[in-house]
Coordinates of C-alpha atoms in Angstrom, one line a residue:
X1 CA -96.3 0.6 35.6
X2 CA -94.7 4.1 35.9
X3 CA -91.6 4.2 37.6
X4 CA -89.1 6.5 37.8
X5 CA -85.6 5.7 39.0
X6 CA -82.7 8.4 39.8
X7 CA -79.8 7.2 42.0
X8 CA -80.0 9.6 45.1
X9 CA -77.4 12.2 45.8
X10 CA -75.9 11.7 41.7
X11 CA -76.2 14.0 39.1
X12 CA -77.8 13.2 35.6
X13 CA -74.4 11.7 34.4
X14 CA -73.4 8.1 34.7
X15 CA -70.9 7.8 37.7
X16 CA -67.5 6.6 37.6
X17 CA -66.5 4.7 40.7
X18 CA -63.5 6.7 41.8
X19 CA -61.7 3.9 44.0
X20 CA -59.0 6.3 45.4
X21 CA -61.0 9.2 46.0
X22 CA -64.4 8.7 46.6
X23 CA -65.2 5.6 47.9
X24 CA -61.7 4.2 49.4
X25 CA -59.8 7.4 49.9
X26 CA -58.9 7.0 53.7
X27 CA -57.4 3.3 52.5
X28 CA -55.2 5.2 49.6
X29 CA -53.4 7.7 49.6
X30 CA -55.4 10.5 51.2
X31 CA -56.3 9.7 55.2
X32 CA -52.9 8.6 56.0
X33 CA -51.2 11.1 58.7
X34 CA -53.9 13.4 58.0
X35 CA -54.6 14.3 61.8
X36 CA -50.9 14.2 62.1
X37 CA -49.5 16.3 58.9
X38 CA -53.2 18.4 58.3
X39 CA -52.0 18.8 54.7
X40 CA -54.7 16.3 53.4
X41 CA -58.3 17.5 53.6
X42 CA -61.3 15.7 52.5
X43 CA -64.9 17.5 52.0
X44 CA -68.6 16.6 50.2
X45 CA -70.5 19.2 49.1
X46 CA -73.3 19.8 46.7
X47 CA -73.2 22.4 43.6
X48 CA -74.1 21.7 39.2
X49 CA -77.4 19.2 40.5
X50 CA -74.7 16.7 42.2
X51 CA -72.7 15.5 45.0
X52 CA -69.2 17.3 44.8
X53 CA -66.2 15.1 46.3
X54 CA -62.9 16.5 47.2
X55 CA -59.6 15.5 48.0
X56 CA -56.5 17.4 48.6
X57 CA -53.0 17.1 49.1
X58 CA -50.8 20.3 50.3
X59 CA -50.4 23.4 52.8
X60 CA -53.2 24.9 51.8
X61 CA -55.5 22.2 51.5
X62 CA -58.5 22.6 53.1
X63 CA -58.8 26.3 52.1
X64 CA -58.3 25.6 48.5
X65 CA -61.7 23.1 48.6
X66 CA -63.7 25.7 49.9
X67 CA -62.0 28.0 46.9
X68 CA -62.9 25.3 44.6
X69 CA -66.7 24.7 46.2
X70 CA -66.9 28.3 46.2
X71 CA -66.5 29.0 42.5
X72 CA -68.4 26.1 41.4
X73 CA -71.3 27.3 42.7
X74 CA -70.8 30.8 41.6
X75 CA -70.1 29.6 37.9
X76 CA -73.2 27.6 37.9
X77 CA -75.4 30.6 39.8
X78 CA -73.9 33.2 37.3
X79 CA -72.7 31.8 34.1
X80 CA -74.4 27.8 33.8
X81 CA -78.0 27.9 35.2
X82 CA -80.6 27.8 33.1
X83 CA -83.1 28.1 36.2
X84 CA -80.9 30.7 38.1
X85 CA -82.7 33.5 37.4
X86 CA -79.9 36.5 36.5
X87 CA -77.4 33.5 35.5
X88 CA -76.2 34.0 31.7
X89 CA -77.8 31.0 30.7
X90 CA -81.1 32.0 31.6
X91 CA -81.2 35.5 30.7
X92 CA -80.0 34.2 27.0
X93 CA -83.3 31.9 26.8
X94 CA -85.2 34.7 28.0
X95 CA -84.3 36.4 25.1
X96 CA -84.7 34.0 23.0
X97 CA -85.9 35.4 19.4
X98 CA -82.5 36.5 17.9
X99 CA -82.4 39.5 21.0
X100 CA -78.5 40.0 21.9
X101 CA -77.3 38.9 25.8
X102 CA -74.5 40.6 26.5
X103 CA -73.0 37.6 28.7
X104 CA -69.6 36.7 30.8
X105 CA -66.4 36.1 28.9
X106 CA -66.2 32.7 30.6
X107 CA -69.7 32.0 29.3
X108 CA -68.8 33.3 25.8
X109 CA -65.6 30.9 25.7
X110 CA -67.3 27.8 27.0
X111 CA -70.2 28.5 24.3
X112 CA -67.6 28.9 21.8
X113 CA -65.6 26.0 22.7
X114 CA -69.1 23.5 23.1
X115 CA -70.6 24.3 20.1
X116 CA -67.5 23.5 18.3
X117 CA -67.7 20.0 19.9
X118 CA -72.0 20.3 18.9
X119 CA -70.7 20.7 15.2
X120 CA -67.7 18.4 15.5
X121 CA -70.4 15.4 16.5
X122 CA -72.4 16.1 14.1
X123 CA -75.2 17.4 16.2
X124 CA -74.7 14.2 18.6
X125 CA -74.2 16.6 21.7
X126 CA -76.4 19.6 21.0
X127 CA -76.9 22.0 23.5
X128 CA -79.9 23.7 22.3
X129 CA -82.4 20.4 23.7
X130 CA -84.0 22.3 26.5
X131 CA -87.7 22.2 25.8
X132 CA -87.0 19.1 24.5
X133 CA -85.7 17.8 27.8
X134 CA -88.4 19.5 29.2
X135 CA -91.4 17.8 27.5
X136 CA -90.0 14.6 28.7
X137 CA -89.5 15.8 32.6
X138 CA -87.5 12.8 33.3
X139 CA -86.3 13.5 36.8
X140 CA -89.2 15.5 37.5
X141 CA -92.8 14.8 39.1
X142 CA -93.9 15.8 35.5
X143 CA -92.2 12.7 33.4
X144 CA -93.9 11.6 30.8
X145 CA -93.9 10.4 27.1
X146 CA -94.4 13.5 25.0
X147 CA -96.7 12.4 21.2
X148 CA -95.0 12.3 18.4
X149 CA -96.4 15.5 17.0
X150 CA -95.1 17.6 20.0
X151 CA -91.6 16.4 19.7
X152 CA -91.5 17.2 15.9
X153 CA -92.6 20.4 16.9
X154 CA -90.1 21.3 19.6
X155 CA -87.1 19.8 17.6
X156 CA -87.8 21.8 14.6
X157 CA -86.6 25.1 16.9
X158 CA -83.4 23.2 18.1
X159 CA -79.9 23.2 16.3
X160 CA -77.2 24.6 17.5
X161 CA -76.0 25.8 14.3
X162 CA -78.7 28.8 15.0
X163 CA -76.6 29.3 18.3
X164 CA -74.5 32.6 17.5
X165 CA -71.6 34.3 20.0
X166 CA -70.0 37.5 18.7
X167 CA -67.3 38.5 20.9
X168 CA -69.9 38.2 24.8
X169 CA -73.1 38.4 23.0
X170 CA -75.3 35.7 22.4
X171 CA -78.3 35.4 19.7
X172 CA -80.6 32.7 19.1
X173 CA -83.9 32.2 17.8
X174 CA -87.1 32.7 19.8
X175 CA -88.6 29.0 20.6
X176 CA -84.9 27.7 21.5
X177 CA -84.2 26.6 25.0
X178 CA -80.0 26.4 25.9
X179 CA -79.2 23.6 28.7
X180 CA -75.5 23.2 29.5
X181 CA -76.2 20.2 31.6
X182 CA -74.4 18.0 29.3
X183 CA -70.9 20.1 30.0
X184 CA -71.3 21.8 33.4
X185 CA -69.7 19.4 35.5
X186 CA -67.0 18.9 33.6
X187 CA -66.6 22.5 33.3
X188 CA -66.5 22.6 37.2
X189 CA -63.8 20.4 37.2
X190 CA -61.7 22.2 35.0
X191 CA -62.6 25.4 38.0
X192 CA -61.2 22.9 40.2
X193 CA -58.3 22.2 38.3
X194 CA -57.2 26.0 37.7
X195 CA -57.3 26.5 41.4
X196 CA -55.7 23.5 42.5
X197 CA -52.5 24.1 40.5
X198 CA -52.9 28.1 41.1
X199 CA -53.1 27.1 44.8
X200 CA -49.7 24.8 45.2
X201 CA -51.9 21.5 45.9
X202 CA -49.7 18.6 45.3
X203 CA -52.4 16.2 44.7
X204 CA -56.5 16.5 44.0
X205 CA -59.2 14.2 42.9
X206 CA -62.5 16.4 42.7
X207 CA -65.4 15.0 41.6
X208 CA -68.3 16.3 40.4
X209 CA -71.3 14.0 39.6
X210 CA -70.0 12.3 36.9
X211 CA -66.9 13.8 35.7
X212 CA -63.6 13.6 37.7
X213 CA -60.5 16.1 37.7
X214 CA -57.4 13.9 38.7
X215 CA -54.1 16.8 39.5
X216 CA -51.1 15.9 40.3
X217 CA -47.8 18.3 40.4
X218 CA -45.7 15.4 40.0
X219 CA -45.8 13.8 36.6
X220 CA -45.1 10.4 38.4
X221 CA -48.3 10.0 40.2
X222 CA -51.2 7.7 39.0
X223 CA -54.7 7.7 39.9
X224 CA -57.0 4.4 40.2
X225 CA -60.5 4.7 38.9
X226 CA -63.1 2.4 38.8
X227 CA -65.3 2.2 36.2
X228 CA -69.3 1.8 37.4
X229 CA -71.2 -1.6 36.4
X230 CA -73.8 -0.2 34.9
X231 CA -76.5 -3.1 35.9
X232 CA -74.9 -2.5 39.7
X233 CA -74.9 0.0 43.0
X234 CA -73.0 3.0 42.8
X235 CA -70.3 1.6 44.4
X236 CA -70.0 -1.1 42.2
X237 CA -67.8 -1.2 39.5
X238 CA -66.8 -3.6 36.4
X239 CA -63.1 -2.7 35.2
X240 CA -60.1 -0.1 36.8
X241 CA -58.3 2.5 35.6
X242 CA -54.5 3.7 35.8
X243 CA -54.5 7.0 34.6
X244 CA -52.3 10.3 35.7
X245 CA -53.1 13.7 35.4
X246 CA -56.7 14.5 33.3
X247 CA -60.4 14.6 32.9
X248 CA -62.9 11.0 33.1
X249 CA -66.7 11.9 32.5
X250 CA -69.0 8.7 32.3
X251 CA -72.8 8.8 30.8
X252 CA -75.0 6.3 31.0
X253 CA -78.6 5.0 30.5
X254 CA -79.0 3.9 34.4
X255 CA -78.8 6.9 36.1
X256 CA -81.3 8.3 35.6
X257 CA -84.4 7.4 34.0
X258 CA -88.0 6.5 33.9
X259 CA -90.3 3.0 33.1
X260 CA -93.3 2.3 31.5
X261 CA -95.1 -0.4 29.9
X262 CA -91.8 -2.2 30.2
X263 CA -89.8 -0.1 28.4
X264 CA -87.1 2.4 29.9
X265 CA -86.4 5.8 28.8
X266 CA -83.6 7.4 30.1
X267 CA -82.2 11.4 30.1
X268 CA -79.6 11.2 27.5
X269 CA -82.0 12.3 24.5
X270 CA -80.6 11.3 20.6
X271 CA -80.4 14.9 19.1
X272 CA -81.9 13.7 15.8
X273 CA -85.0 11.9 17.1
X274 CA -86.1 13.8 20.5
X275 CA -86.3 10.2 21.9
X276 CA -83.8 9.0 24.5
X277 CA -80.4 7.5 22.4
X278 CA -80.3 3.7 21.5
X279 CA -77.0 3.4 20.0
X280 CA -76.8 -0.1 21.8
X281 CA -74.4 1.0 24.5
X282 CA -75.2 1.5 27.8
X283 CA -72.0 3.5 29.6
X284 CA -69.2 5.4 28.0
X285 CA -66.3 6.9 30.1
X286 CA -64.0 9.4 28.2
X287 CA -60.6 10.6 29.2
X288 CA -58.8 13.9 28.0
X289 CA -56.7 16.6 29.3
X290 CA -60.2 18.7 29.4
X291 CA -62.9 18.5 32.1
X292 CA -65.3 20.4 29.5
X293 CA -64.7 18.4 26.4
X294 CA -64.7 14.6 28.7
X295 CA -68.4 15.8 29.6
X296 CA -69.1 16.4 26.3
X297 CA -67.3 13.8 24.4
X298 CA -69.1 10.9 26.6
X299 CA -72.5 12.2 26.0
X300 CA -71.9 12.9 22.5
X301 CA -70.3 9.4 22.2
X302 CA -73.3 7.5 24.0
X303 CA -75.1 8.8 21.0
X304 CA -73.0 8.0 18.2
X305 CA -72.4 4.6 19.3
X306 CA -68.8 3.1 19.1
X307 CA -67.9 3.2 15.3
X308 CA -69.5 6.8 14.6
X309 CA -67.6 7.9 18.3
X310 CA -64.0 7.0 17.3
X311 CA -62.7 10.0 14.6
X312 CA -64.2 12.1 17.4
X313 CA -62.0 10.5 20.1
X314 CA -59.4 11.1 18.0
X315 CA -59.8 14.8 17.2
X316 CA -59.9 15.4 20.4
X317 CA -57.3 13.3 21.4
X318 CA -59.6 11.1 23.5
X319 CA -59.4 7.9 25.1
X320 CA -62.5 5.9 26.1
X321 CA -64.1 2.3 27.5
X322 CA -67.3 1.7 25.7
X323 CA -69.8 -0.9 27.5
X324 CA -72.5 -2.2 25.2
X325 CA -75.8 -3.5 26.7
X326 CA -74.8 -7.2 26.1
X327 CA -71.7 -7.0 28.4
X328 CA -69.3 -6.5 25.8
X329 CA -66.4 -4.0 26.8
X330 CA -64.6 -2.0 24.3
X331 CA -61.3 0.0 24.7
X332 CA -59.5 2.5 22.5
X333 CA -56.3 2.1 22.1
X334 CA -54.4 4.4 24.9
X335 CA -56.0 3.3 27.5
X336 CA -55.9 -0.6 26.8
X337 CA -52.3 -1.3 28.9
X338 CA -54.6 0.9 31.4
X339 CA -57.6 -0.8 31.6
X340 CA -58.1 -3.8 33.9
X341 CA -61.6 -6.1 34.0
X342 CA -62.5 -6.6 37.6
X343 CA -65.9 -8.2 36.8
X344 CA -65.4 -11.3 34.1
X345 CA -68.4 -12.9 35.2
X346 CA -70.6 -10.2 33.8
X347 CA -68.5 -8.9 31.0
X348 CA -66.3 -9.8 28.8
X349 CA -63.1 -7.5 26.6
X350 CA -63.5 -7.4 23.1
X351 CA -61.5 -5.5 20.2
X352 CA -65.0 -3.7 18.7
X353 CA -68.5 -3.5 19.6

């Protein structure tokens, strides 16, 4: 049997649960004297293929969410899309063939900036997978299970080491298709971030898909986030987090996905092999103080599996939980005293996977 599952109203990256924010926010912090004060503001939108959640503390709240919706969207229709015809993105796999795109120097930086993360992976998160993504079409009416020979053929034209940015322009070789879905909500979160401190906001939890930007202005102020069971609901969740200000991206193998003949193939594709990553996890959250390399990191880390994933952590000063597919839970080290398992039942802490 063919059947394709996708959570509705998520984006292509596992969720993480965020208990004070998304689902529990009016029991937090954020609905109390709302009416009464109108400095909080709460607002659901849609922008980067997901639902986007905010929640803002300050004088200028509710004006600064539309700021942050705002840009979002124009980042993705400008700079991100590779289906937004006129968008960076797409005019660059256009020209496709080692023709120079004079792009955006926001689109030049992030570039920069993700395929240093492509090359410090080890070509774990690669950015050039797009026809590769495409010959599967999971999430599409099209989803299928490209032959072998076709998927040796497309991944012979990826590699992002053929990716080059000189000052805005962008050359690659003709065959290549760029997809920024693997950073483009955690890029929209650091959007959010910029405009929340630019705008005076006290307090913000914006999330995008996902990946989560938690802001305070006060360096005393902590943010409770649940971590998604993976074999659950959305709005179900396995272990909570304590965390102040930063970045938490989560990608896992249940959000979106396909099955047939009892197997399941799901959207986060293994770089090397074309085929979706079996690394024997099946969620990883990442924190950082970087909405564009938490995005990253997790996908890249979903792919190396926990041993390969930890000098990368590390480089980029990371922190992250690890679940594996036999219920085994896995935290680095700065986030252990953080990290509480809500659901012992169904998993259970260990010190490596």
């Amino acid at each position: 049997m063919d059947v394709e599952k996708k959570r509705p109203g998520l984006s292509m990256k596992g969720t993480a649960v965020i208990v004070c924010a998304v689902l529990a926010a009016a029991a937090v912090f954020f609905a109390v004297d709302y009416y009464r004060t109108g400095r909080r503001y709460s607002s659901a939108g849609y922008a980067m293929g997901a639902v986007v959640t905010q929640n803002l503390e300050g004088r200028s709240a509710q004006e600064t969410a539309a700021k942050i919706l705002q840009d979002i969207t124009a980042a993705e229709r400008k700079s991100l899309s590779r289906t937004a015809e006129g968008s960076d993105i797409y005019r660059i796999n256009a020209a496709a063939g080692n023709i120079r795109t004079e792009v955006g120097a926001d689109t030049a930086a992030r570039l920069t900036e993700t395929l240093a993360l492509c090359k410090a992976s080890s070509g774990a998160l690669d950015i050039t997978l797009g026809a590769v993504s495409d010959a599967w079409g999971i999430g599409t009416g099209a989803r299928r299970v490209p032959p072998a020979g076709e998927i040796a053929a497309l991944l012979r034209q990826t590699g992002y080491g053929k990716v080059r940015v000189e000052a805005a322009a962008v050359t690659h070789p003709e065959g290549q298709s760029l997809d920024m879905g693997a950073i483009g909500k955690g890029i929209a979160c650091d959007i959010a971030k910029d405009i929340a401190a630019a705008n005076g906001i006290d307090k913000a939890v914006v999330s995008v898909g996902g990946s989560v930007m938690l802001y305070s202005s006060s360096d005393r102020e902590t943010f409770t986030v649940g971590i998604r069971n993976p074999d659950g609901t959305a709005s179900e969740y396995m272990g909570i987090l304590t965390l102040k200000n930063g970045f938490v991206s989560t990608s896992g193998n249940y959000e979106k996905y396909f099955e047939l003949g009892g197997k399941r193939y799901h959207h986060i594709l293994d770089p090397a092999t074309g085929y979706p990553a079996d690394s024997g996890l099946t969620s990883v959250t990442v924190f950082c103080q970087s909405g564009l390399a938490s995005d990253a990191l997790s996908t890249a880390c979903f792919v190396l599996g926990y041993e390969k994933s930890l000098p990368l952590l590390e480089k980029y000063s990371a922190q992250a939980v690890f679940i594996g597919g036999d219920g085994k839970v896995c935290v680095t080290g700065g986030l252990k005293d953080l990290f509480k398992l809500t659901d012992e039942r169904g998993f259970t802490l260990v010190d490596q996977l």
